[in-house]
Every structure is written in structure tokens, then in C-alpha cells.
Coordinates of C-alpha atoms and ligand atoms in Angstrom, one line a residue:
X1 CA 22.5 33.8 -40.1
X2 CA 19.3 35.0 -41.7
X3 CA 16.8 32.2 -41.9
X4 CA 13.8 32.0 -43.3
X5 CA 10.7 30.1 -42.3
X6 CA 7.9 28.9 -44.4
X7 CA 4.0 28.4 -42.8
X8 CA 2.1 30.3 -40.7
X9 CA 0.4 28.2 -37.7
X10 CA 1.7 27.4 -34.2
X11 CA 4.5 24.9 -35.2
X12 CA 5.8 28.0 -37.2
X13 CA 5.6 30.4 -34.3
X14 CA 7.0 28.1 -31.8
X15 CA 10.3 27.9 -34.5
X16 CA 10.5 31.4 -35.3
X17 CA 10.2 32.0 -32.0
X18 CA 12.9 29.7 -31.0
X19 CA 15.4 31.2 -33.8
X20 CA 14.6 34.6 -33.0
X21 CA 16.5 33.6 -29.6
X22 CA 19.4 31.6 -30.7
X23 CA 22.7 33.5 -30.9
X24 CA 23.8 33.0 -34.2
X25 CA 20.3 34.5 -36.0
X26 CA 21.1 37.6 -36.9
X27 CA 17.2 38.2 -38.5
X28 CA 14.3 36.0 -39.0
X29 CA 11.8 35.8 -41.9
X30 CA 8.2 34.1 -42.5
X31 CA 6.3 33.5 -45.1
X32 CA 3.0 34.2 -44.9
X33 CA 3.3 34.1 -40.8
X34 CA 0.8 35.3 -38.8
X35 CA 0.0 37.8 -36.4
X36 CA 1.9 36.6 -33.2
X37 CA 5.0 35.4 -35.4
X38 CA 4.6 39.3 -36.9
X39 CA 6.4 40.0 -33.6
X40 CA 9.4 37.9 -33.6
X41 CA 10.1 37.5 -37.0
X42 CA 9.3 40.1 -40.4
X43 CA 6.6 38.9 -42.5
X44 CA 6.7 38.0 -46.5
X45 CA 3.5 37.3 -48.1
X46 CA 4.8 34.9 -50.3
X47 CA 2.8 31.2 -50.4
X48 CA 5.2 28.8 -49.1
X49 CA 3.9 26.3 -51.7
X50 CA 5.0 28.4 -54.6
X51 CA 8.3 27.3 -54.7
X52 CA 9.2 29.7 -57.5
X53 CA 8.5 32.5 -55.4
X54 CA 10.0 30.9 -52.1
X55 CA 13.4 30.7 -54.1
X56 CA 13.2 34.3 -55.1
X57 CA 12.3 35.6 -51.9
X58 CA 14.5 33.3 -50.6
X59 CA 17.6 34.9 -53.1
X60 CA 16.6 38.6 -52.9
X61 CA 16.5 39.0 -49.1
X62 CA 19.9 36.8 -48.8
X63 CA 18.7 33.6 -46.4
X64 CA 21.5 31.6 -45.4
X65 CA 18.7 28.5 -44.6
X66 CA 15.5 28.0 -45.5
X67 CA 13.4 25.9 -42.0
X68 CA 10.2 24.6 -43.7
X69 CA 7.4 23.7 -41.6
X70 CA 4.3 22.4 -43.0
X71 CA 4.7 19.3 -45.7
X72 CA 2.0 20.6 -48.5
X73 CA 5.2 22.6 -49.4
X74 CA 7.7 20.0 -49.2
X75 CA 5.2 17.8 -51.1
X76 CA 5.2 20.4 -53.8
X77 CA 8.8 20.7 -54.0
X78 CA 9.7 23.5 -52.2
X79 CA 13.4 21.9 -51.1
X80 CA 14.2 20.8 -54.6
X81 CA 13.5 23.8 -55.7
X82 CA 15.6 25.6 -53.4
X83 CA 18.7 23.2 -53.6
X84 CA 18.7 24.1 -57.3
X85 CA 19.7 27.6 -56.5
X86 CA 22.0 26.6 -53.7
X87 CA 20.1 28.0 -51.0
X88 CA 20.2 25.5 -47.7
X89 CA 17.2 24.2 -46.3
X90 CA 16.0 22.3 -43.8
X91 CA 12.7 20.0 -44.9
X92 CA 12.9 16.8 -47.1
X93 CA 12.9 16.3 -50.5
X94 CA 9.1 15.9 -52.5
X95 CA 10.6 12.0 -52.9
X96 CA 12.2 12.0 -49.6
X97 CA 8.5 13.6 -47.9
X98 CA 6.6 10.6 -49.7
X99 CA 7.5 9.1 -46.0
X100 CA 4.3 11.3 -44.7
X101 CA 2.0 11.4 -48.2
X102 CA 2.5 8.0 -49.1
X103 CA 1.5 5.4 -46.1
X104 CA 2.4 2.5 -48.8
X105 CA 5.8 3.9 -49.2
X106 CA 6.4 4.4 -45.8
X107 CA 5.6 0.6 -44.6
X108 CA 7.5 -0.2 -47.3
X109 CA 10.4 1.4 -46.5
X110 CA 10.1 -0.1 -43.2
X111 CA 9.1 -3.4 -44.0
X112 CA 13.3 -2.9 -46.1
X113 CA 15.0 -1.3 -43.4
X114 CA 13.6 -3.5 -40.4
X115 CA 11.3 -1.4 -38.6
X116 CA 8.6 -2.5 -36.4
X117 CA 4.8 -1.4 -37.7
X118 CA 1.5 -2.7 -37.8
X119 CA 1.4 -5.5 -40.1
X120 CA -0.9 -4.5 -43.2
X121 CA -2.4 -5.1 -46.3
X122 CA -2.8 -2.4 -49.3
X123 CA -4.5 -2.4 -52.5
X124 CA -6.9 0.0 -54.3
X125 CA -9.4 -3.2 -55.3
X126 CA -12.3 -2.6 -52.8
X127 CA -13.8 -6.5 -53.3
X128 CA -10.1 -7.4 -52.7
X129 CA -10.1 -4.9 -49.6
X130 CA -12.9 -6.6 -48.2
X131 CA -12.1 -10.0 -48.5
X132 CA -8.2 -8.6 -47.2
X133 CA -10.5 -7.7 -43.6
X134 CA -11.0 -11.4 -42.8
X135 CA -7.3 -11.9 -42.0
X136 CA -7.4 -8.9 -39.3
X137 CA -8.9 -8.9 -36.1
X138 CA -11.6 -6.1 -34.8
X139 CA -11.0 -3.1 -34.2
X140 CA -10.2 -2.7 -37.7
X141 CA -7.9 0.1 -38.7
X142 CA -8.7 1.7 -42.4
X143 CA -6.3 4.3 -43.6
X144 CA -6.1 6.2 -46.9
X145 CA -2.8 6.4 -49.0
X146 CA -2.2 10.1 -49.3
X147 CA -2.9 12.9 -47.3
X148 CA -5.7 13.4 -46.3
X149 CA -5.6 16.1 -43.3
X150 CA -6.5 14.0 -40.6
X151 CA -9.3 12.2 -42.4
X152 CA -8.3 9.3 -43.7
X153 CA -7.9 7.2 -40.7
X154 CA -10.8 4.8 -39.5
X155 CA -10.9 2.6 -36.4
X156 CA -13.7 0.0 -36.7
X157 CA -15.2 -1.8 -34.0
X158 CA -17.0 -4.2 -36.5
X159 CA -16.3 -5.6 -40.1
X160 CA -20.1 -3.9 -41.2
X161 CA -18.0 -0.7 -40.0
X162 CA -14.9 -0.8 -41.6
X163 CA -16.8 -2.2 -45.0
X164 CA -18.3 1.2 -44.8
X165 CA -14.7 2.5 -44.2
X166 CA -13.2 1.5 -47.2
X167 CA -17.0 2.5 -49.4
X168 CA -16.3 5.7 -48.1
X169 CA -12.5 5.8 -49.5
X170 CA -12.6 3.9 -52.0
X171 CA -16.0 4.2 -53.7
X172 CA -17.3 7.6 -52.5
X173 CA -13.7 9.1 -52.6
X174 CA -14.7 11.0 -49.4
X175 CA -10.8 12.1 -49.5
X176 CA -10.6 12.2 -53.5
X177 CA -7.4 10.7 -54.8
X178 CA -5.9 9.9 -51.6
X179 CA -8.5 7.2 -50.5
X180 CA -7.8 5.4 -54.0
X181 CA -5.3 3.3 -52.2
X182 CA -6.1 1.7 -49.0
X183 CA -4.7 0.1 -45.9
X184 CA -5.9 -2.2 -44.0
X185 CA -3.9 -2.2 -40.5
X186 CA -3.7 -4.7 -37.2
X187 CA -4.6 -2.5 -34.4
X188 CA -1.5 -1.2 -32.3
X189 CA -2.7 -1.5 -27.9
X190 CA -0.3 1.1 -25.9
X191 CA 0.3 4.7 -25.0
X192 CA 1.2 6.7 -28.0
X193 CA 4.2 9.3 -28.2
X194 CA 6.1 11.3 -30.9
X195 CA 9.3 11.7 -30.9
X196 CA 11.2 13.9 -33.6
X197 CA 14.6 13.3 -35.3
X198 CA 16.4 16.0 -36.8
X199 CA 18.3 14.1 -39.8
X200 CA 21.1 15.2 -41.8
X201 CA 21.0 12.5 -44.9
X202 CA 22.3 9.9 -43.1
X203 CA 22.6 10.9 -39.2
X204 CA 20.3 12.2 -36.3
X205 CA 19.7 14.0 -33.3
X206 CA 16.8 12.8 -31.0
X207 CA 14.6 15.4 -29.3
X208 CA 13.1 14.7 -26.3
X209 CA 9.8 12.7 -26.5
X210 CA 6.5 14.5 -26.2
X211 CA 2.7 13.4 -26.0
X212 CA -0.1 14.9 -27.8
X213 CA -3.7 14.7 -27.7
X214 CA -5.6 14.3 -30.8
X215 CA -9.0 13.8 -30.2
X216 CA -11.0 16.6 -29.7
X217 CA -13.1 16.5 -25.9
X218 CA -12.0 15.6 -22.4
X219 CA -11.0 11.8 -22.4
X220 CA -9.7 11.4 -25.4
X221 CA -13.2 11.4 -26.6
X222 CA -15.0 13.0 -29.8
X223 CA -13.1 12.9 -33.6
X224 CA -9.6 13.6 -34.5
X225 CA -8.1 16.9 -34.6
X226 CA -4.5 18.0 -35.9
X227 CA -3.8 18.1 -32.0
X228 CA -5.7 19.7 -28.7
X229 CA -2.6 20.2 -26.5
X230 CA 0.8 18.5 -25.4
X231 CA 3.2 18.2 -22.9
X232 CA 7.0 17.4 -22.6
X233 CA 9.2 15.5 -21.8
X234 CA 7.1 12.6 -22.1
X235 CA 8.7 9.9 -19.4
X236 CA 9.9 7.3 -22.0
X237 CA 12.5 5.5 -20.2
X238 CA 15.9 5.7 -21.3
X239 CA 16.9 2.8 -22.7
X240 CA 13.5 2.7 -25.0
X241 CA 14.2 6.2 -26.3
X242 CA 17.9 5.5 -26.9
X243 CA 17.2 2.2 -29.0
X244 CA 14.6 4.5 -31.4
X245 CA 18.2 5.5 -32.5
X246 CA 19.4 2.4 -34.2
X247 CA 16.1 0.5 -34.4
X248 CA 13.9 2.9 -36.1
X249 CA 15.7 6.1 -37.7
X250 CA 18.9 5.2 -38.6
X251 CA 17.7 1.7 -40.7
X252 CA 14.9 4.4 -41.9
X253 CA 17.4 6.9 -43.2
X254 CA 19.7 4.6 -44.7
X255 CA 16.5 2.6 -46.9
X256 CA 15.9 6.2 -48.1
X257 CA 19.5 6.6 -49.1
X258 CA 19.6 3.7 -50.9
X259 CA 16.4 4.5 -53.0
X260 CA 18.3 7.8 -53.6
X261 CA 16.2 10.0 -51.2
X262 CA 18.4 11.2 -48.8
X263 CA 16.6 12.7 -46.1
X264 CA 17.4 16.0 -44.5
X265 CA 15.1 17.6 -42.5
X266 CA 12.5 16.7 -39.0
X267 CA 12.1 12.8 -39.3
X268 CA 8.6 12.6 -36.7
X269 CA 8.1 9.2 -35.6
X270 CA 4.4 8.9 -34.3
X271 CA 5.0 5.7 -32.0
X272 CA 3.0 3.1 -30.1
X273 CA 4.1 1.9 -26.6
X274 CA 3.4 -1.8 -27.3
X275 CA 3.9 -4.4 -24.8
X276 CA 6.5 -5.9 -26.9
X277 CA 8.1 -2.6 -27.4
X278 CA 7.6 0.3 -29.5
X279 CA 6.1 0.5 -33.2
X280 CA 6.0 2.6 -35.5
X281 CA 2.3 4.2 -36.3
X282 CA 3.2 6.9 -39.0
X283 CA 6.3 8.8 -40.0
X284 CA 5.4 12.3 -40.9
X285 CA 7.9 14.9 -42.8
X286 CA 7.6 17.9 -40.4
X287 CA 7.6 19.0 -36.6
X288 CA 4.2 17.9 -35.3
X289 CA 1.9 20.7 -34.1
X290 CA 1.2 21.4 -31.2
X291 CA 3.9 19.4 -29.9
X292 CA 6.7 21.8 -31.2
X293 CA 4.8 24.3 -29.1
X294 CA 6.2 22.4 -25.9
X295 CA 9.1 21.2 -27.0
X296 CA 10.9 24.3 -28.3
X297 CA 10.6 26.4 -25.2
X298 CA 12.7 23.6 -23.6
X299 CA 15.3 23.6 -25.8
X300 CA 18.6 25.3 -24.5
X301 CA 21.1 24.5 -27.8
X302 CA 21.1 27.2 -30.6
X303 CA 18.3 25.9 -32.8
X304 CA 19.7 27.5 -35.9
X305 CA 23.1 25.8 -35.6
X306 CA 21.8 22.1 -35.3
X307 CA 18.8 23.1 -38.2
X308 CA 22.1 24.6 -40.5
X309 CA 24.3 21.2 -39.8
X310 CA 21.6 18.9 -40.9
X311 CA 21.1 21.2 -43.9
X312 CA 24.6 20.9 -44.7
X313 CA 24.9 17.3 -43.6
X314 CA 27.3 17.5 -40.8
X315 CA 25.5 16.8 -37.7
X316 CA 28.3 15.1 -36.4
X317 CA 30.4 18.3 -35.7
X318 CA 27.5 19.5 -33.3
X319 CA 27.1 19.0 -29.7
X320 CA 23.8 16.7 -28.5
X321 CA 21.1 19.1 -27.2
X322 CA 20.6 20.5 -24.5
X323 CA 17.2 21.3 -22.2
X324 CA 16.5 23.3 -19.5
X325 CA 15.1 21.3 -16.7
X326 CA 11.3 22.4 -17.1
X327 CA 8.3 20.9 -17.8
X328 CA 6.4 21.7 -20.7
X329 CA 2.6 21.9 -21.3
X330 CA 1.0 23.3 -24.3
X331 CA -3.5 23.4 -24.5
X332 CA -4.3 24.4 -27.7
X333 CA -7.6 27.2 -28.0
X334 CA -9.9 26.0 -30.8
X335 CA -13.1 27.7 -32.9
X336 CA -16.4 26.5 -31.8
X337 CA -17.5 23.1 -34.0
X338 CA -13.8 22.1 -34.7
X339 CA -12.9 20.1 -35.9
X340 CA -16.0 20.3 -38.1
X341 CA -17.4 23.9 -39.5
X342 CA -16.4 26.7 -37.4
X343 CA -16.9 30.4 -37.9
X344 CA -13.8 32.8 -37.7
X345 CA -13.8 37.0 -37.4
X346 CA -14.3 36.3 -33.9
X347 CA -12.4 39.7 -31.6
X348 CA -9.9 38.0 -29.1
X349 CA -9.1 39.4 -25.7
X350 CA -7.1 39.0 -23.2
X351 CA -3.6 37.9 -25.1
X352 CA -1.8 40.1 -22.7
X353 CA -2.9 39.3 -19.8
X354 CA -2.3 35.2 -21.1
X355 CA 1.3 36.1 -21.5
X356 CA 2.0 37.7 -18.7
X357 CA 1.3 34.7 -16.5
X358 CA 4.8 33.9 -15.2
X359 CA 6.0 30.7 -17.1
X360 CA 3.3 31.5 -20.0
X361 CA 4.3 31.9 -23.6
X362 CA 1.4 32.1 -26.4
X363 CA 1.8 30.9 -29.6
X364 CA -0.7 31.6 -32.8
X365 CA -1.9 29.7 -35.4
X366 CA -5.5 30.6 -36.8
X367 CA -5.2 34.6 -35.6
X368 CA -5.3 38.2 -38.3
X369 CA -5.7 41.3 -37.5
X370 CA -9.2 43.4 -38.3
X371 CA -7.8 47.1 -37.8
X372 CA -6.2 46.7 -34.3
X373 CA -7.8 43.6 -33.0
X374 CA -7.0 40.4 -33.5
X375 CA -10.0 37.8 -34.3
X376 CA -9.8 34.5 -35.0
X377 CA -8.8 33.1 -38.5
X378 CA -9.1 29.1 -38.6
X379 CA -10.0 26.1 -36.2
X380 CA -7.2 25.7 -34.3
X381 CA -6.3 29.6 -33.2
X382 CA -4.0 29.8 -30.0
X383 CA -1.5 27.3 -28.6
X384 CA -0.9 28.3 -24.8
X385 CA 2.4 26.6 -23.2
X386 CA 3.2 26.7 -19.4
X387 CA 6.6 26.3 -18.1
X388 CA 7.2 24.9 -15.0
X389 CA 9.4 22.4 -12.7
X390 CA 6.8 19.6 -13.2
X391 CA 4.5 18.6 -15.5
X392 CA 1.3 19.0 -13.4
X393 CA 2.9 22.9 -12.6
X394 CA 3.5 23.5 -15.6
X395 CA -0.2 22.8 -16.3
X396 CA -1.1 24.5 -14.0
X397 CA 0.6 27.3 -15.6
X398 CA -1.1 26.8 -19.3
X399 CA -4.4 26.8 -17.6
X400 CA -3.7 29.8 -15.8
X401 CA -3.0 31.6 -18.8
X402 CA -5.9 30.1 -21.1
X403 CA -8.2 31.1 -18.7
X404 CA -7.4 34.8 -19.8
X405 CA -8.1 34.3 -23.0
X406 CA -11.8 34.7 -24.4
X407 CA -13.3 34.5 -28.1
X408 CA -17.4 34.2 -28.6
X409 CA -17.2 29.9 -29.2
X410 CA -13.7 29.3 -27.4
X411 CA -13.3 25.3 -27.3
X412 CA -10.6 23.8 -25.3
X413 CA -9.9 20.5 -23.4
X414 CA -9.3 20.5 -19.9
X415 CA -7.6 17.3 -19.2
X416 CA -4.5 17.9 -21.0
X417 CA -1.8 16.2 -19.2
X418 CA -4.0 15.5 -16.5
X419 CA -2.3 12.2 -16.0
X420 CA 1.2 13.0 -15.9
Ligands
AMP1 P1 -2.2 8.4 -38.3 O1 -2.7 9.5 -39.2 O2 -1.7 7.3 -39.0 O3 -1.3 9.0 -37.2 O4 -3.5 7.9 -37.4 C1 -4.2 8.8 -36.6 C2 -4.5 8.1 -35.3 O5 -5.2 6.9 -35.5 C3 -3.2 7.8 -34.6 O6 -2.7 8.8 -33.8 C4 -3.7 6.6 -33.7 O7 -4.4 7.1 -32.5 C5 -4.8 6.0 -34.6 N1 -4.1 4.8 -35.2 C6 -3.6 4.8 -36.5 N2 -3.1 3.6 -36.8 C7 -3.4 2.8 -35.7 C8 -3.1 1.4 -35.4 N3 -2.5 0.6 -36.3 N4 -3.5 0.9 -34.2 C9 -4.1 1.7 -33.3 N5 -4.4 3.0 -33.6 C10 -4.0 3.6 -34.7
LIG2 N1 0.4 16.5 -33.7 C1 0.2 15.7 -34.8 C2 0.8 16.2 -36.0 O1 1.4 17.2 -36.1 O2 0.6 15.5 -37.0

């Protein structure tokens, strides 16, 4: 198979990474990439949102599936555009991906299909949004319709705080369009853990569960980020995990059926550990990053045949996945100032010597080349996973090979999977 992969950040290394290895990839492409994927995979620069030139590249170099990893390009079409010419993909629909870029669709699809969620209220009235408060209880959670890349969540200690919330959304358009719709959301008490569905149109294969940190310093303290670090497997027991099966993705998959948006593709289930069970937080359209970072290397099965069987809606005929018995712990390496401003060009050393820590394996996301160096190119620039029998090796292990790695302003946390 030649299979081409669309995005260039950590997510899409971890993938390419992972095809590159299975047997039945004969070559792997990426568009744009980046430096470290430059090494397992050949580079296209080719904007994965143009889907016009994603089918042609896609047609001319003769990809037998097409993985996409980041949603602006499902958003924009990328998939329909591709299924027009015939060309198998794995990544949603535009209507399908409205599950991510749509938070109204998405409780309303679970509200149909009998999901558990947050109970909520939505409306783009901000008098009526205010008034909507006084049947929550504090913290108050405020969240924008659309996408809004990581900033359109608010948790509000106090009704004079989430008020400002919703002014900021609504009135303000902090977010533009996005923030024209609002919900207001009860907050959700309990450990939080993703788990990822690979989906076929109307079955799916679980992968195994994994944590992620979002906030940006030690203690979960600080703003949200798109994700500091990870580890897998998270220890959800079994019977919990098992019952996501039929209680959350299949009812899920079939409500999008019937509304004629059969879903193929990663089905990401952000999930709170409630003390009545779990609920679901958010659905998003795509592997989560930088949880793909420590999943993947765990992942014994072909990746390409299970990705190809979903694109061709036969997961049945494929056996459930397999893992090798490690633990997996990924700390993502971040700009100075990020999630805020940061400044990039920065010369990065000591890659090597990060990778050849026994059980290390570095992934890139915000990384370019200036002549023969490679300098940092975005917030979050390195995603370091450790391998290793337990979890508290294995980070261990991650540590061991961030602490190779320098770059003038390197942010990281140290407490990831500190617990575990
Ligand atoms: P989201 O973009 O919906 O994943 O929200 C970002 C983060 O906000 C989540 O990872 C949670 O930590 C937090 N969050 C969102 N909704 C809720 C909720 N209903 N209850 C508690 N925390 C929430
Ligand atoms: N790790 C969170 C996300 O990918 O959205």
C-alpha cells in the first residue's frame, strides 16, 4: 500500500511513523510534514486543506489511502473531496466532522442516540444566556460553538465570571464566528481520559485508553494547551472500557447514519470518570495529540490494514489489536510563553543523543530546518515518548531523553504521569 498522510505536527509523525513500520506499506507520503517525519516518510508540499490539490497529489503519485490527521482539513472537505475521485480515506466527512466543530450538534446527536453528557443549554441570545446561568450551579462551564483552538472553553468559579465568559464570546467575539453560539454546561467532577475509536460507518475498534495533560505547568496548573504530555494505557477497568462500546460509540455512529453522515474515520471520545459512570466531555474528529504519540508505539497490529478496513467499511474482517506489553509515556517540549506568544528560529540540540536513550523515540511537531540545523518552528516543538515495563519506567525513560534536548526558552512539565 502507498498511503498518504495529511498534517505535519506530532500526531502526524507518530502515524507516519507507525505506517512506515507496518508490513503491508510499501511507501509513505506527507503533506506538508515536517522535519522528523522527513525521515520516515517523503514529503509533498501540498496544504492539506486544499483539497483540490490533496486529490491531485493524491491521483498522480497513486495512494491507495489517504490517513488525515488534523480536522481544519476534514472541516474543509478534504474526504469528500477525495471520495469523489475514488481515492480511500481515512478521516470523516465535513458533515460527519461537525461532531468536533459543532458542540451543538454533537450534544445533539447525543442527546438522539442516548449518550451520557453534561446537561446544557445553548443559544446565541446573550440576555437569554445569562438568565440560562441561574439554572446551573458554580463552577460554571462556558464553551463556544465552533472551533476555536483550545479557546473557547471557560470554567467559572462565579456567575460575575462566567457573565464575562459569555461578553467575551458573544459580545466581543474573542473567537469570531465560533463564539456566536454558546453553551452553557453543568460541570463534569472525575478523572478525565480519551479513548479513540477507529470507525468504519457503522462499526469500531477501541484503542486502548490514554491520559493527557492539558494545562500548561506542574499540577495541572496555568491555561490550556492542545496537550503537555501523556501516557498509556490509562488503567480504566475493563468492564468500563468495554461498555464505551455499546454505550457511547455505537449509539453515536448509528445517530450519524441516520442523519446520513456516516462516519469513517478516528471517533476521539474526550471522557469524564464520573462517580455515576463515564460521560462524555467532547467528541473530536481526529487522533488527539500528544496522545497518539503514546499510543502508537504500543501498537503491535499493522496500522495500515485496520486504517484501509475502516476506509472500506469492513472492520469486521480484521482481527482486534494487538499491544505490546509496554508502558507508554509521552512529555511534550514547548516554546517559551506557550501557550501565549512565543518566539521560534530557536537552534535545537541534542536530538541524537534524545533518541538514543534506550526505549526513547522523538517525535516533531513545531521543528524546520535553517541550512543544517533544525530550530524550532511553533509552540509545541518536540513530543518525547519513553517505553518501558511500567508507567513510572517508562517515565523515567521520557525524562531521560528530554533532558538531552535543549532550545534557548525550552518549557516542559515535569509531573507528567507522575501519579500513575
Ligand atoms: P473541551 O474543549 O470541551 O475538551 O474542553 C476543554 C477542557 O475543559 C476539558 O478537557 C475539561 O478539562 C474542561 N471541561 C470542558 N467541559 C467540562 C465540563 N462540563 N465539566 C468539567 N470540565 C470541563
Ligand atoms: N490532546 C487533546 C486533543 O488532541 O484535542
Amino acid at each position: 500500500m502507498r498511503v498518504l498522510v495529511l498534517g505535519g505536527g506530532g500526531r502526524e509523525h507518530a502515524l507516519c511513523w507507525a505506517l512506515a513500520r507496518a508490513p503491508s506499506v510499501d511507501a509513505v507520503l506527507c503533506a506538508p510534514g515536517n522535519v522528523g517525519i522527513a525521515e520516515v516518510a517523503e514529503l509533498h508540499d501540498v496544504d492539506p486543506t486544499d483539497t483540490a490539490m490533496v486529490r491531485e497529489l493524491a491521483v498522480r503519485e497513486r495512494v491507495d489511502l489517504v490517513v488525515v490527521g488534523p480536522e481544519a482539513p476534514l472541516v474543509a472537505g478534504v474526504t469528500d473531496s477525495l471520495q469523489a475521485a475514488d481515492i480511500p480515506v481515512f478521516g470523516p466527512s465535513s458533515e460527519a466532522a461537525r461532531i468536533e466543530s459543532s458542540k451543538v450538534f454533537a450534544k445533539e446527536v447525543m442527546a438522539a442516540a442516548g449518550v451520557p453528557t453534561a446537561r446544557y443549554w445553548a443559544g446565541n441570545d446573550a440576555e437569554s444566556a445569562l438568565a440560562a446561568l441561574r439554572s446551573f450551579d458554580p463552577p460554571y462551564v462556558v464553551k463556544a460553538d465552533g472551533l476555536a483552538a483550545g479557546k473557547g472553553v471557560r470554567i467559572c468559579a462565579d456567575e460575575a465570571a462566567a457573565g464575562e465568559a459569555l461578553k467575551e464570546l458573544m459580545v466581543d467575539q474573542l473567537v469570531g464566528a465560533a463564539g456566536s453560539t454558546v453553551l452553557i454546561e453543568e460541570f463534569l467532577e472525575g478523572p478525565e481520559v480519551s479513548v479513540f475509536g477507529l470507525c468504519d460507518g457503522s462499526d469500531v475498534m477501541l484503542l486502548a485508553p490514554a491520559q493527557d495533560f492539558k494545562r500548561a505547568h506542574d499540577g495541572n496548573a496555568g491555561p490550556n494547551t492542545g496537550g503537555m504530555g501523556a501516557y498509556c494505557p490509562y488503567p480504566l477497568d475493563e468492564a468500563t472500557f468495554d461498555g464505551l462500546r455499546d454505550g457511547v460509540f455505537r449509539p453515536v455512529l448509528a445517530e450519524l447514519a441516520v442523519r446520513g453522515a456516516g462516519y469513517v474515520g478516528v471517533l476521539y471520545a474526550g471522557l469524564v470518570l464520573a462517580p455515576g459512570g463515564p460521560e462524555v466531555l467532547e467528541f473530536n474528529a481526529r487522533f488527539g495529540d500528544p496522545e497518539t504519540q503514546a499510543l502508537l508505539p504500543r501498537l503491535a497490529s499493522d496500522l495500515a490494514e485496520v486504517l484501509a478496513a475502516c476506509a472500506a467499511g469492513r472492520l469486521a474482517q480484521v482481527p482486534a489489536p494487538r499491544w505490546d506489553d509496554h508502558s507508554a509515556v509521552t512529555v511534550v517540549l514547548t516554546s517559551g510563553g506557550y501557550p501565549g506568544e512565543y518566539q521560534t528560529g530557536q537552534p535545537i540540540n541534542g536530538l541524537d543523543e534524545a533518541a538514543a536513550v534506550d526505549g526513547a523515540l522523538v517525535f516533531h511537531a513545531g521543528t524546520r530546518l535553517d541550512g543544517d540545523q533544525v530550530v524550532t518552528a511553533g509552540g509545541r516543538v518536540l513530543a518525547v515518548t519513553g517505553l518501558a515495563g511500567t508507567v513510572g519506567e517508562a517515565r523515567e525513560t521520557a525524562y531521560a531523553a528530554a533532558d538531552r534536548i535543549r532550545f534557548d526558552g525550552l518549557q516542559r512539565r515535569d509531573d507528567i504521569a507522575a501519579a500513575g
